[in-house]
Short mmCIF file of C-alpha atoms in Angstrom, two decimals:
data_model
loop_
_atom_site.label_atom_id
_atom_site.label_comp_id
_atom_site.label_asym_id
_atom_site.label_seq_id
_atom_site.Cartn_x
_atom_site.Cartn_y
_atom_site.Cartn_z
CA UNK A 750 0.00 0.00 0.00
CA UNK A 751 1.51 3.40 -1.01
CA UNK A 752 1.74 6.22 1.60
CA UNK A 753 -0.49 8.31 1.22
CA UNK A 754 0.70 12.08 0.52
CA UNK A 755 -0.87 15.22 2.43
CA UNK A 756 -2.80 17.36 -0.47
CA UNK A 757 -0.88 20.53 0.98
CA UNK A 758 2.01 18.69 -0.10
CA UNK A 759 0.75 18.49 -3.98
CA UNK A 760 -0.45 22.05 -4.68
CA UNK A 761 0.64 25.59 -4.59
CA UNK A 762 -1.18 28.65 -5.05
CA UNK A 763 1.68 31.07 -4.78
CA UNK A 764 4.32 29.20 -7.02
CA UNK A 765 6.11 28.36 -3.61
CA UNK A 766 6.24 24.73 -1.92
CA UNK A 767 3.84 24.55 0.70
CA UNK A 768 6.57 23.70 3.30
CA UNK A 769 8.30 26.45 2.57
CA UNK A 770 5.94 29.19 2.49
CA UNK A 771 4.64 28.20 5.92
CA UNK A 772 8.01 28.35 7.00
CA UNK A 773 8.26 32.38 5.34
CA UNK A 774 5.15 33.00 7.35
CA UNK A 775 7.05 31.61 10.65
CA UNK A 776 9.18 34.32 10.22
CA UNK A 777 6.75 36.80 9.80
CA UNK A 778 5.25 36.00 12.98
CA UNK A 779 8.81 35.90 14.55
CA UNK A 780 9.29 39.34 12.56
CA UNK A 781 6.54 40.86 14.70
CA UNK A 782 7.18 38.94 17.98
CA UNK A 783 11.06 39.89 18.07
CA UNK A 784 10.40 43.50 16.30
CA UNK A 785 8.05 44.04 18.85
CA UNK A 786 10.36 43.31 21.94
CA UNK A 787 13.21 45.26 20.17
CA UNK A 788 10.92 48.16 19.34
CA UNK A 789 10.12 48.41 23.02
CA UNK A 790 14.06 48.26 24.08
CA UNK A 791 14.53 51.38 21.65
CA UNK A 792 12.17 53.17 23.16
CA UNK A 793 13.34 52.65 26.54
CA UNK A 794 16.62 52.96 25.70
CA UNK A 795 16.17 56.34 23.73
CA UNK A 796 14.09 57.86 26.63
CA UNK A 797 15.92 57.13 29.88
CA UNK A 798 19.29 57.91 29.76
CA UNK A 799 19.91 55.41 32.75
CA UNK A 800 19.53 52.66 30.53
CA UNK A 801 22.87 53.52 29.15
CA UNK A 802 24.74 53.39 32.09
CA UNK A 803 23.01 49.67 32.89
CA UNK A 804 24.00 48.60 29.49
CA UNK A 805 27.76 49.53 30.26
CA UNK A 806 28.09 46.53 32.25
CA UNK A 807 27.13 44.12 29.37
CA UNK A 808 29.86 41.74 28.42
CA UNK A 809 30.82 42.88 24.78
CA UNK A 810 33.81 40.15 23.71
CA UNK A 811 30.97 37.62 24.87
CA UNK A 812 28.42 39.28 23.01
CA UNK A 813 31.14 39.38 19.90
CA UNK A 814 32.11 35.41 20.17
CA UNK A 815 28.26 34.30 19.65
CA UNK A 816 27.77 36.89 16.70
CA UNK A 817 31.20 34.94 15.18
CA UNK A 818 29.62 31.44 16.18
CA UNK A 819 26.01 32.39 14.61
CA UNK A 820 27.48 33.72 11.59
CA UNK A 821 29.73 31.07 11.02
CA UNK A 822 26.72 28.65 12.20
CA UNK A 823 24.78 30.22 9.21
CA UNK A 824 27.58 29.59 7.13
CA UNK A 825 26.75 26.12 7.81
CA UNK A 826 23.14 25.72 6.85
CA UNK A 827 23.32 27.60 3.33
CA UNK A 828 26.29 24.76 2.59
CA UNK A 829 23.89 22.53 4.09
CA UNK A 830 20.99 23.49 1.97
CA UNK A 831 23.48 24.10 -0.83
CA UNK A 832 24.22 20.39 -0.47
CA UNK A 833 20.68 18.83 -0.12
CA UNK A 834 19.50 21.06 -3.86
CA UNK A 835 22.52 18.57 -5.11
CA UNK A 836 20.95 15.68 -3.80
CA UNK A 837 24.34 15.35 -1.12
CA UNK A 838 21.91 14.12 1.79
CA UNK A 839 25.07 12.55 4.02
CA UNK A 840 26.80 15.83 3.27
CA UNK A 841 23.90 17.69 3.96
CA UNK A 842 23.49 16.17 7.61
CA UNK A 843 27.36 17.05 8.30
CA UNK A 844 26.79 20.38 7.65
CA UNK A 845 23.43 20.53 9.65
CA UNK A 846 25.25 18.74 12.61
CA UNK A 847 28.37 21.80 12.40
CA UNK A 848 25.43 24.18 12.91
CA UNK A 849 23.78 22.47 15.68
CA UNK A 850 27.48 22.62 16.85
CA UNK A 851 27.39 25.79 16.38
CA UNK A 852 24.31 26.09 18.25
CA UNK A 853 26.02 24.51 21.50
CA UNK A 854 28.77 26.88 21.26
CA UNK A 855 26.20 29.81 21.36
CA UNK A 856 24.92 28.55 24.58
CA UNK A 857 27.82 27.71 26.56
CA UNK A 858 29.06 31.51 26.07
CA UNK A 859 25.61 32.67 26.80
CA UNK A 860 25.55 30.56 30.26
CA UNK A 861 29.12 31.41 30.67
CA UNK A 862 28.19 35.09 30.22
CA UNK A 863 24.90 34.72 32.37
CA UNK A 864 26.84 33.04 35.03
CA UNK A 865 29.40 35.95 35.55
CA UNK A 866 26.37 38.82 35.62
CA UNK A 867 24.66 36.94 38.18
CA UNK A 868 27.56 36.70 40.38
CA UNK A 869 27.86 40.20 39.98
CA UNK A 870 24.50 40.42 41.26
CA UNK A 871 22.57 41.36 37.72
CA UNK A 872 19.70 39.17 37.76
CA UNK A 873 16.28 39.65 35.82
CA UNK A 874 14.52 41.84 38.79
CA UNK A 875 17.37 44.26 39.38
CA UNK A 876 15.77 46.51 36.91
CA UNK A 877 13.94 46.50 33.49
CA UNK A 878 16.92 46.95 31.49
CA UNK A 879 17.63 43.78 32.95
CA UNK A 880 14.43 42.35 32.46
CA UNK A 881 14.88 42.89 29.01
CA UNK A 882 18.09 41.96 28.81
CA UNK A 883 17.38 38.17 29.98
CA UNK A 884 14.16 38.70 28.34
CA UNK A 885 15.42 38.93 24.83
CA UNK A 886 18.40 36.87 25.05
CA UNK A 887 16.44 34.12 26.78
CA UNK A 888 13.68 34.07 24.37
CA UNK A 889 16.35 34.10 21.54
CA UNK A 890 18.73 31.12 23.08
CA UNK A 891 14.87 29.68 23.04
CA UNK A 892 15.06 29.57 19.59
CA UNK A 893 18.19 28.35 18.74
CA UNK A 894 17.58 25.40 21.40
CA UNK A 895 14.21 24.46 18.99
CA UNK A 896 16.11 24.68 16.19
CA UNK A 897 18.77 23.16 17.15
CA UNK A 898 16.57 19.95 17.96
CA UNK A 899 14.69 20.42 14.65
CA UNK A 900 17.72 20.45 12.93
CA UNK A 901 19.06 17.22 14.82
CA UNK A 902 15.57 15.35 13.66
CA UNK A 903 15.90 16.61 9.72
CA UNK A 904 19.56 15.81 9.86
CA UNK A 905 18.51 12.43 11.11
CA UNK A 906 16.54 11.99 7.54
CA UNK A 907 18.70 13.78 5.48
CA UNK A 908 21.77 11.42 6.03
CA UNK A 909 19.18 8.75 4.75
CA UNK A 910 18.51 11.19 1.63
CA UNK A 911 14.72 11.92 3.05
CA UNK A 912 12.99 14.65 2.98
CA UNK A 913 15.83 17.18 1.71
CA UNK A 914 13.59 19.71 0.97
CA UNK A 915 13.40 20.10 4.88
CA UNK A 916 17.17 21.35 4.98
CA UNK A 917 17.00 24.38 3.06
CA UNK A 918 13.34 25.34 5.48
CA UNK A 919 15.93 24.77 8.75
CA UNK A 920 18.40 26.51 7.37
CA UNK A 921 15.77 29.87 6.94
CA UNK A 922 14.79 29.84 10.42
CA UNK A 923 18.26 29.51 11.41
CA UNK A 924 19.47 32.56 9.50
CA UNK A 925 16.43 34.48 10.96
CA UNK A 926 17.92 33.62 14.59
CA UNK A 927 21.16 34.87 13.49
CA UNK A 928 19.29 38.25 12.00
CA UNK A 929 17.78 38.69 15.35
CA UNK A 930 20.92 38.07 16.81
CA UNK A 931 22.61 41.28 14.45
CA UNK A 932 20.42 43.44 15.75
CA UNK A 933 20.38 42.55 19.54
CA UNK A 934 24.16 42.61 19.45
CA UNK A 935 24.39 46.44 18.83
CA UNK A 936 21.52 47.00 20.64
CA UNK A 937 22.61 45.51 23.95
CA UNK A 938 26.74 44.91 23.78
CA UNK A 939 27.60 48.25 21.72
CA UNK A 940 25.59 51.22 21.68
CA UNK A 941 26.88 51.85 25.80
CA UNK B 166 7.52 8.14 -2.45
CA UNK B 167 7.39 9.92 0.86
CA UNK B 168 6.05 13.71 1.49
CA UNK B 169 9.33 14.47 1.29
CA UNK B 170 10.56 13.16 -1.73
CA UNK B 171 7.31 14.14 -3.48
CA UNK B 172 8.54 17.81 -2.50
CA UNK B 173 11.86 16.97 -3.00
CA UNK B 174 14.44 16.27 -5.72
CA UNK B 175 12.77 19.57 -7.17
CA UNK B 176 10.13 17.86 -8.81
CA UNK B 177 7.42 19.22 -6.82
CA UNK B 178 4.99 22.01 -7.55
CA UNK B 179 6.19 25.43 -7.54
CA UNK B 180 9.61 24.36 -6.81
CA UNK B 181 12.03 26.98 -6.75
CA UNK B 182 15.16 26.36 -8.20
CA UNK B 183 18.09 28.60 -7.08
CA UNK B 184 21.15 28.87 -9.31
CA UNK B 185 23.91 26.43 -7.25
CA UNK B 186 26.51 27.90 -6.23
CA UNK B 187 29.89 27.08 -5.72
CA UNK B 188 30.69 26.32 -1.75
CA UNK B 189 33.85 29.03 -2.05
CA UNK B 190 30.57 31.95 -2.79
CA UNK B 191 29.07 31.32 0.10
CA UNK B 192 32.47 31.63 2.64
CA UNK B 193 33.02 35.13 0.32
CA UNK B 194 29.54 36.18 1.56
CA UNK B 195 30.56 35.29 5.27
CA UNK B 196 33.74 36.67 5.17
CA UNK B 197 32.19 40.01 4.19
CA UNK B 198 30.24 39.30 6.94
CA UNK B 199 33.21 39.03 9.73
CA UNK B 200 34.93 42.31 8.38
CA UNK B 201 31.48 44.03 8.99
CA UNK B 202 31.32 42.29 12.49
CA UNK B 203 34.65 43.44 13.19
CA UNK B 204 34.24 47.32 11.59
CA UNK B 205 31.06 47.27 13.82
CA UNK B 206 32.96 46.45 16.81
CA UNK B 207 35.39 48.65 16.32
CA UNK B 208 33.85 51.42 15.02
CA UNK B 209 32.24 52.48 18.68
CA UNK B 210 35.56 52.45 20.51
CA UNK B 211 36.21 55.41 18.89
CA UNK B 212 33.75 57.30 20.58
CA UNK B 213 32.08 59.37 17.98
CA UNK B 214 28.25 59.35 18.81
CA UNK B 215 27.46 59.48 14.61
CA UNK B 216 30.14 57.01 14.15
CA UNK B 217 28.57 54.87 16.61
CA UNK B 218 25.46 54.59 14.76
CA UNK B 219 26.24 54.17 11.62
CA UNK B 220 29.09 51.36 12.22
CA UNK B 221 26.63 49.66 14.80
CA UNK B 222 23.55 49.82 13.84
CA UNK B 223 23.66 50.94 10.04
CA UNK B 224 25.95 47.98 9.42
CA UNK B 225 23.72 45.70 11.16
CA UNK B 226 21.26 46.23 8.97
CA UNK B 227 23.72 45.58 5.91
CA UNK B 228 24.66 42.74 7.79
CA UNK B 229 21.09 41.80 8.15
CA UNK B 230 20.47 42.15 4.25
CA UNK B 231 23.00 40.75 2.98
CA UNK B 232 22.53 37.04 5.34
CA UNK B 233 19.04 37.60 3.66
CA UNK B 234 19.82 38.01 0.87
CA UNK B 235 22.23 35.46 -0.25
CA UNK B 236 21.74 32.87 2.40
CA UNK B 237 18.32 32.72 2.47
CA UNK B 238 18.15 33.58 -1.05
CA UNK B 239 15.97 36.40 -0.85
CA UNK B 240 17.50 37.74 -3.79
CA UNK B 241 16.25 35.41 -6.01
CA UNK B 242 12.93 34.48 -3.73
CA UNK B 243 9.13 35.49 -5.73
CA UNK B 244 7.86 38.75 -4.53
CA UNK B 245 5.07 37.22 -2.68
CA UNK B 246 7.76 36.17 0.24
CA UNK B 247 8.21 39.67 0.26
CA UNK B 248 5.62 41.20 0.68
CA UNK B 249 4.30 39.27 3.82
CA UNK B 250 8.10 40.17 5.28
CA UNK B 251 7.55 43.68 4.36
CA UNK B 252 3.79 43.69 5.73
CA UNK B 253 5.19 42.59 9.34
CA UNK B 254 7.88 45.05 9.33
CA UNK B 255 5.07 47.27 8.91
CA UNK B 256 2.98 46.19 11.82
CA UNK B 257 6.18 46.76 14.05
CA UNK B 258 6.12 50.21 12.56
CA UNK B 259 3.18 51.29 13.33
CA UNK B 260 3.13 49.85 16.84
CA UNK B 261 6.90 51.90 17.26
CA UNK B 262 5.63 55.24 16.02
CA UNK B 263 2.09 54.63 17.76
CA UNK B 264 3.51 54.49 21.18
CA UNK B 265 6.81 56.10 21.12
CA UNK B 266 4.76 59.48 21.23
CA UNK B 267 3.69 58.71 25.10
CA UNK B 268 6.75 56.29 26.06
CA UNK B 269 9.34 58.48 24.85
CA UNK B 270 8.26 61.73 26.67
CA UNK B 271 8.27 62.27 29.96
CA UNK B 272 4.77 65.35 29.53
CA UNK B 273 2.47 66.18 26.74
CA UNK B 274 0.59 69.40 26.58
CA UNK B 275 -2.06 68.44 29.65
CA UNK B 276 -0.33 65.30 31.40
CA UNK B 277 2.91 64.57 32.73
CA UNK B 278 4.19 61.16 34.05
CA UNK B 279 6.18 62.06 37.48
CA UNK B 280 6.73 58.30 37.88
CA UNK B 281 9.23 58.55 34.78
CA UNK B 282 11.06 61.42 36.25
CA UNK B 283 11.73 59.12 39.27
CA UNK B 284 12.66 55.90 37.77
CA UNK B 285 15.34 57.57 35.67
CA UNK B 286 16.66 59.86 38.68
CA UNK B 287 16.61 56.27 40.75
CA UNK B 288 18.64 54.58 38.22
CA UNK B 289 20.90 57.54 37.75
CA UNK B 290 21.78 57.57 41.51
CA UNK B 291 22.49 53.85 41.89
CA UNK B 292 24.42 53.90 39.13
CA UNK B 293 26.87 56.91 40.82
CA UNK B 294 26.55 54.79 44.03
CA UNK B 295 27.94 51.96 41.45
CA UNK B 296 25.11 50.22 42.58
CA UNK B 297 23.03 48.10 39.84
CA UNK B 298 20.85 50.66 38.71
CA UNK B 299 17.92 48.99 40.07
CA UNK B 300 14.56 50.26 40.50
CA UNK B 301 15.36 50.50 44.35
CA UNK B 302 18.95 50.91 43.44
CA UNK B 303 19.01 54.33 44.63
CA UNK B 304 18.28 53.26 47.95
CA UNK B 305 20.65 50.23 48.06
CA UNK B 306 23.14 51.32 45.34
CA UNK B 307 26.23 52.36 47.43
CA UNK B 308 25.69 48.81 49.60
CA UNK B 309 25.34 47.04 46.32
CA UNK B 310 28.11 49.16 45.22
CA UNK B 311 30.52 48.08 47.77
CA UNK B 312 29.88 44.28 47.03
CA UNK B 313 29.47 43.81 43.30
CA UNK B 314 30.07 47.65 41.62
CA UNK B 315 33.69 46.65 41.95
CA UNK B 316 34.37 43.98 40.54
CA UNK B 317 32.19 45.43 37.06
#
C-alpha cells in the first residue's frame, strides 16, 4: 500500500512549496514577535538615559564570540541546503550537525556570560533593562535550542537522503535567529 | 515516495530552483560578513556618537540584508515572500511610532508622568553609588556598590 501524501504537499497557489511558504510566514510571525520586543528596548533605551549606564556593564567580547559562532553557524546551513539542492543528503546532515554545533557553542558563552552577571548580582529583577536583557536573550537562546533539535531530527533523515527539501526550510529559520541576533548585538553589547 | 521526496528532488509544484553555487561563494559572503562584524565592533571604541550609529547599527542592517539576501536567497525568492516580510515590518512600525509618542516623553501638553522622572533619577543615583541601577537601586546602590560595583 503506497503512503499516502498530504494534499498541501501536492499544490501551490503562490508558485512556492507549501513547506516552505509556511516556514516564510514563521518568520513573519517571529518578525513581529522579536520586532516588537526590540521596538520596546529602543524606546526605553532612547528615553531614559539610565539605561545607558546599565547597558555599560554588558559583556561585549561575549556578546562578539556568539555573533562569530552564529554567523559562522549560518555559514553552515546555506552549505547545508546548498548540499541537499545537489541531492548530497550525508553531506547535507554534516553540515546541519556543524550548525547544531554551532548552536552549543552559542549557549555555553551565553551561560558562561549569564553566570558571571549573576555573580555580579545582575539578575532579571534588578531593573527592566535587565528584564529585558534576559528577556530577549532568553527568548532568543529559546530559539536556537528548537532549532537546534529540529535540525538534529531533519539531519537524522537527510543522512538517509529523506525529505531534503526540509534542509533548506531549517536553514531559513536559522538565518532568521542569526538576524535577530545582528540586531540585539548592537543594541545591547555596543551602543553603551 | 514519501512527502518528502514528493517535494523533494525539485520535482514538486512550484519548486524553486536557485542557481547552485559554488561552496567558495558562500564563505566570500561570510567573510564580508566578519569584516562588517569586526568594523562594527570597532567602530564604537572610537567614541564618535554618529560614528557609533552608523558602524553599529547601520551595518547591522547591511549585515542583516545581505545574510538575507544570499543565504536565504531572498535575492532570487518570488515577490510574494516579500511582501508578507515587508507587511510585518510594517505592523512593528506602526506599533513603534504609535507608542513612542507617550513612552518616549516624559509630559504632553495636559499630562505629565512624574513616575518617569523618578525611575530615571533612581537609576541615575544607583548607578553613581555603582550600585546596579535597580529600580530601588538608589536606595541600596552604594551597599550594592561596595559588594558587586567593583568587581564590574
Amino acid at each position: 500500500m503506497a503512503t499516502a501524501i498530504p494534499i498541501a504537499t501536492q499544490r501551490s497557489a503562490t508558485g512556492i512549496p507549501t513547506g516552505k511558504l509556511a516556514l516564510w510566514w514563521v518568520i513573519g510571525s517571529e518578525i513581529v514577535i522579536f520586532g516588537g520586543l526590540l521596538a520596546s528596548y529602543l524606546m526605553m533605551r532612547l528615553m531614559y538615559d539610565s539605561w545607558s549606564d546599565a547597558a555599560s556593564h554588558t559583556n561585549t567580547v561575549a556578546g562578539a564570540i556568539n555573533t562569530f559562532i552564529l554567523l559562522t553557524s549560518s555559514l553552515f546551513a546555506v552549505l547545508a541546503h546548498d548540499a541537499a539542492e545537489r541531492g548530497k543528503g550525508p553531506q547535507a546532515a554534516g553540515y546541519l550537525l556543524l550548525t547544531i554545533g554551532g548552536g552549543l557553542n552559542f549557549l555555553v558563552v551565553k551561560a558562561i556570560e549569564w553566570t558571571g552577571e549573576i555573580s555580579h548580582g545582575f539578575t532579571i529583577t534588578t531593573n527592566t533593562f535587565w528584564s529585558f536583557y534576559y528577556t530577549a536573550c532568553g527568548l532568543h537562546g529559546l530559539h536556537v535550542i528548537g532549532g537546534m533539535i529540529c535540525m538534529g531530527i531533519i539531519a537524522f533523515d537527510a543522512v538517509r537522503g529523506k525529505n531534503l527539501q526540509r534542509v533548506e526550510y531549517i536553514g531559513l529559520y536559522w538565518h532568521f535567529v542569526d538576524i535577530v541576533w545582528i540586531f540585539l548585538f548592537p543594541l545591547i553589547y555596543i551602543a553603551k | 515516495m514519501s512527502e518528502g521526496n514528493a517535494a523533494h528532488n525539485h520535482t514538486g509544484p512550484g519548486h524553486h530552483h536557485h542557481e547552485p553555487h559554488a561552496p567558495s561563494y558562500y564563505v566570500k559572503i561570510w567573510a564580508v560578513l566578519l569584516v562588517l562584524l569586526i568594523v562594527s565592533i570597532t567602530g564604537p571604541m572610537l567614541g564618535n556618537k554618529i560614528l557609533t550609529l552608523i558602524t553599529a547599527f547601520g551595518i547591522a542592517v547591511v549585515k542583516a540584508l545581505i545574510v538575507a539576501a544570499f543565504f536565504m536567497h531572498l535575492n532570487v525568492e518570488k515577490k510574494y515572500i516579500w511582501y508578507v516580510l515587508l507587511t510585518m515590518l510594517a505592523a512593528v512600525a506602526i506599533f513603534y511610532f504609535g507608542v513612542a509618542a507617550d513612552v518616549q516623553k516624559y509630559n504632553g501638553s495636559n499630562w505629565t508622568k512624574p513616575a518617569s522622572y523618578k525611575y530615571d533619577e533612581d537609576m541615575k543615583k544607583a548607578h553613581e553609588a555603582g550600585g546596579h541601577g535597580g529600580e530601588h537601586g538608589a536606595e541600596h546602590g552604594a551597599e550594592a556598590g561596595a559588594t558587586h560595583g567593583a568587581a564590574q
